[in-house]
């Protein structure tokens, strides 16, 4: 199966709060660290976003609760819950 995800949506859903765009780097790093992900090598925003998406994929794989947007014809965006 293939799905898409959205780093800002993942971060907001998993932190349970609306996040300001100006703090996206620090907020996403804090989320990753809170989930036990080492972030010292994540020096570019693209890498941080990739790690956030990998975290979402892992949560889907282990059966965590998710919100799904879309349909079978056009595809799905999956956002893990808190």
Short mmCIF file of C-alpha atoms in Angstrom, two decimals:
data_model
loop_
_atom_site.label_atom_id
_atom_site.label_comp_id
_atom_site.label_asym_id
_atom_site.label_seq_id
_atom_site.Cartn_x
_atom_site.Cartn_y
_atom_site.Cartn_z
CA UNK A 1 0.00 0.00 0.00
CA UNK A 2 1.10 3.54 -0.68
CA UNK A 3 0.14 6.60 1.30
CA UNK A 4 1.19 10.19 1.64
CA UNK A 5 1.69 12.17 4.77
CA UNK A 6 2.19 15.79 5.74
CA UNK A 7 4.87 16.82 8.28
CA UNK A 8 3.01 19.91 9.63
CA UNK A 9 -0.13 17.84 10.12
CA UNK A 10 1.78 15.05 11.85
CA UNK A 11 3.45 17.49 14.24
CA UNK A 12 0.20 19.25 15.12
CA UNK A 13 -1.72 16.01 15.60
CA UNK A 14 0.96 14.33 17.69
CA UNK A 15 1.56 17.36 19.93
CA UNK A 16 -2.14 18.10 20.26
CA UNK A 17 -1.68 21.80 19.59
CA UNK A 18 -1.57 24.28 16.75
CA UNK A 19 2.04 25.00 15.85
CA UNK A 20 3.41 28.24 14.42
CA UNK A 21 5.26 27.97 11.10
CA UNK A 22 8.09 30.11 12.47
CA UNK A 23 8.87 27.38 15.04
CA UNK A 24 8.54 24.39 12.71
CA UNK A 25 12.16 23.29 13.07
CA UNK A 26 12.27 23.37 16.87
CA UNK A 27 8.75 21.96 17.26
CA UNK A 28 9.42 19.00 14.97
CA UNK A 29 12.79 18.30 16.59
CA UNK A 30 11.11 18.36 20.02
CA UNK A 31 8.44 15.93 18.78
CA UNK A 32 11.05 13.53 17.43
CA UNK A 33 13.08 13.71 20.65
CA UNK A 34 9.95 13.11 22.76
CA UNK A 35 9.38 9.94 20.71
CA UNK A 36 12.93 8.71 21.36
CA UNK A 37 14.46 9.69 18.02
CA UNK A 38 18.05 10.95 18.06
CA UNK A 39 18.13 14.24 16.20
CA UNK A 40 21.81 15.28 16.31
CA UNK A 41 22.37 14.28 12.65
CA UNK A 42 19.21 16.03 11.41
CA UNK A 43 20.80 19.28 10.29
CA UNK A 44 18.53 20.14 7.35
CA UNK A 45 14.77 20.77 7.40
CA UNK A 46 14.27 18.14 4.68
CA UNK A 47 15.90 15.53 6.93
CA UNK A 48 13.77 16.60 9.88
CA UNK A 49 10.63 16.29 7.75
CA UNK A 50 11.77 12.89 6.46
CA UNK A 51 12.23 11.71 10.05
CA UNK A 52 8.77 13.01 10.99
CA UNK A 53 7.29 11.12 8.02
CA UNK A 54 9.21 7.97 8.99
CA UNK A 55 7.80 8.31 12.51
CA UNK A 56 4.30 8.51 11.01
CA UNK A 57 4.94 5.41 8.86
CA UNK A 58 6.21 3.49 11.88
CA UNK A 59 3.12 4.46 13.87
CA UNK A 60 0.89 3.24 11.04
CA UNK A 61 2.88 -0.03 10.86
CA UNK A 62 2.46 -0.74 14.58
CA UNK A 63 -1.27 -0.09 14.43
CA UNK A 64 -1.40 3.27 16.19
CA UNK A 65 -4.57 5.30 15.79
CA UNK A 66 -4.57 7.44 12.67
CA UNK A 67 -6.78 9.89 10.83
CA UNK A 68 -7.13 9.16 7.12
CA UNK A 69 -8.03 11.78 4.54
CA UNK A 70 -8.89 10.87 0.95
CA UNK A 71 -10.28 7.81 -0.77
CA UNK A 72 -9.18 4.61 -2.50
CA UNK A 73 -9.39 6.20 -5.95
CA UNK A 74 -7.28 9.31 -5.37
CA UNK A 75 -5.16 8.11 -2.45
CA UNK A 76 -4.82 8.69 1.26
CA UNK A 77 -3.00 11.06 3.57
CA UNK A 78 -2.46 9.42 6.97
CA UNK A 79 -1.88 11.42 10.14
CA UNK A 80 -1.14 9.59 13.40
CA UNK A 81 -3.04 10.58 16.52
CA UNK A 82 -1.36 11.60 19.78
#
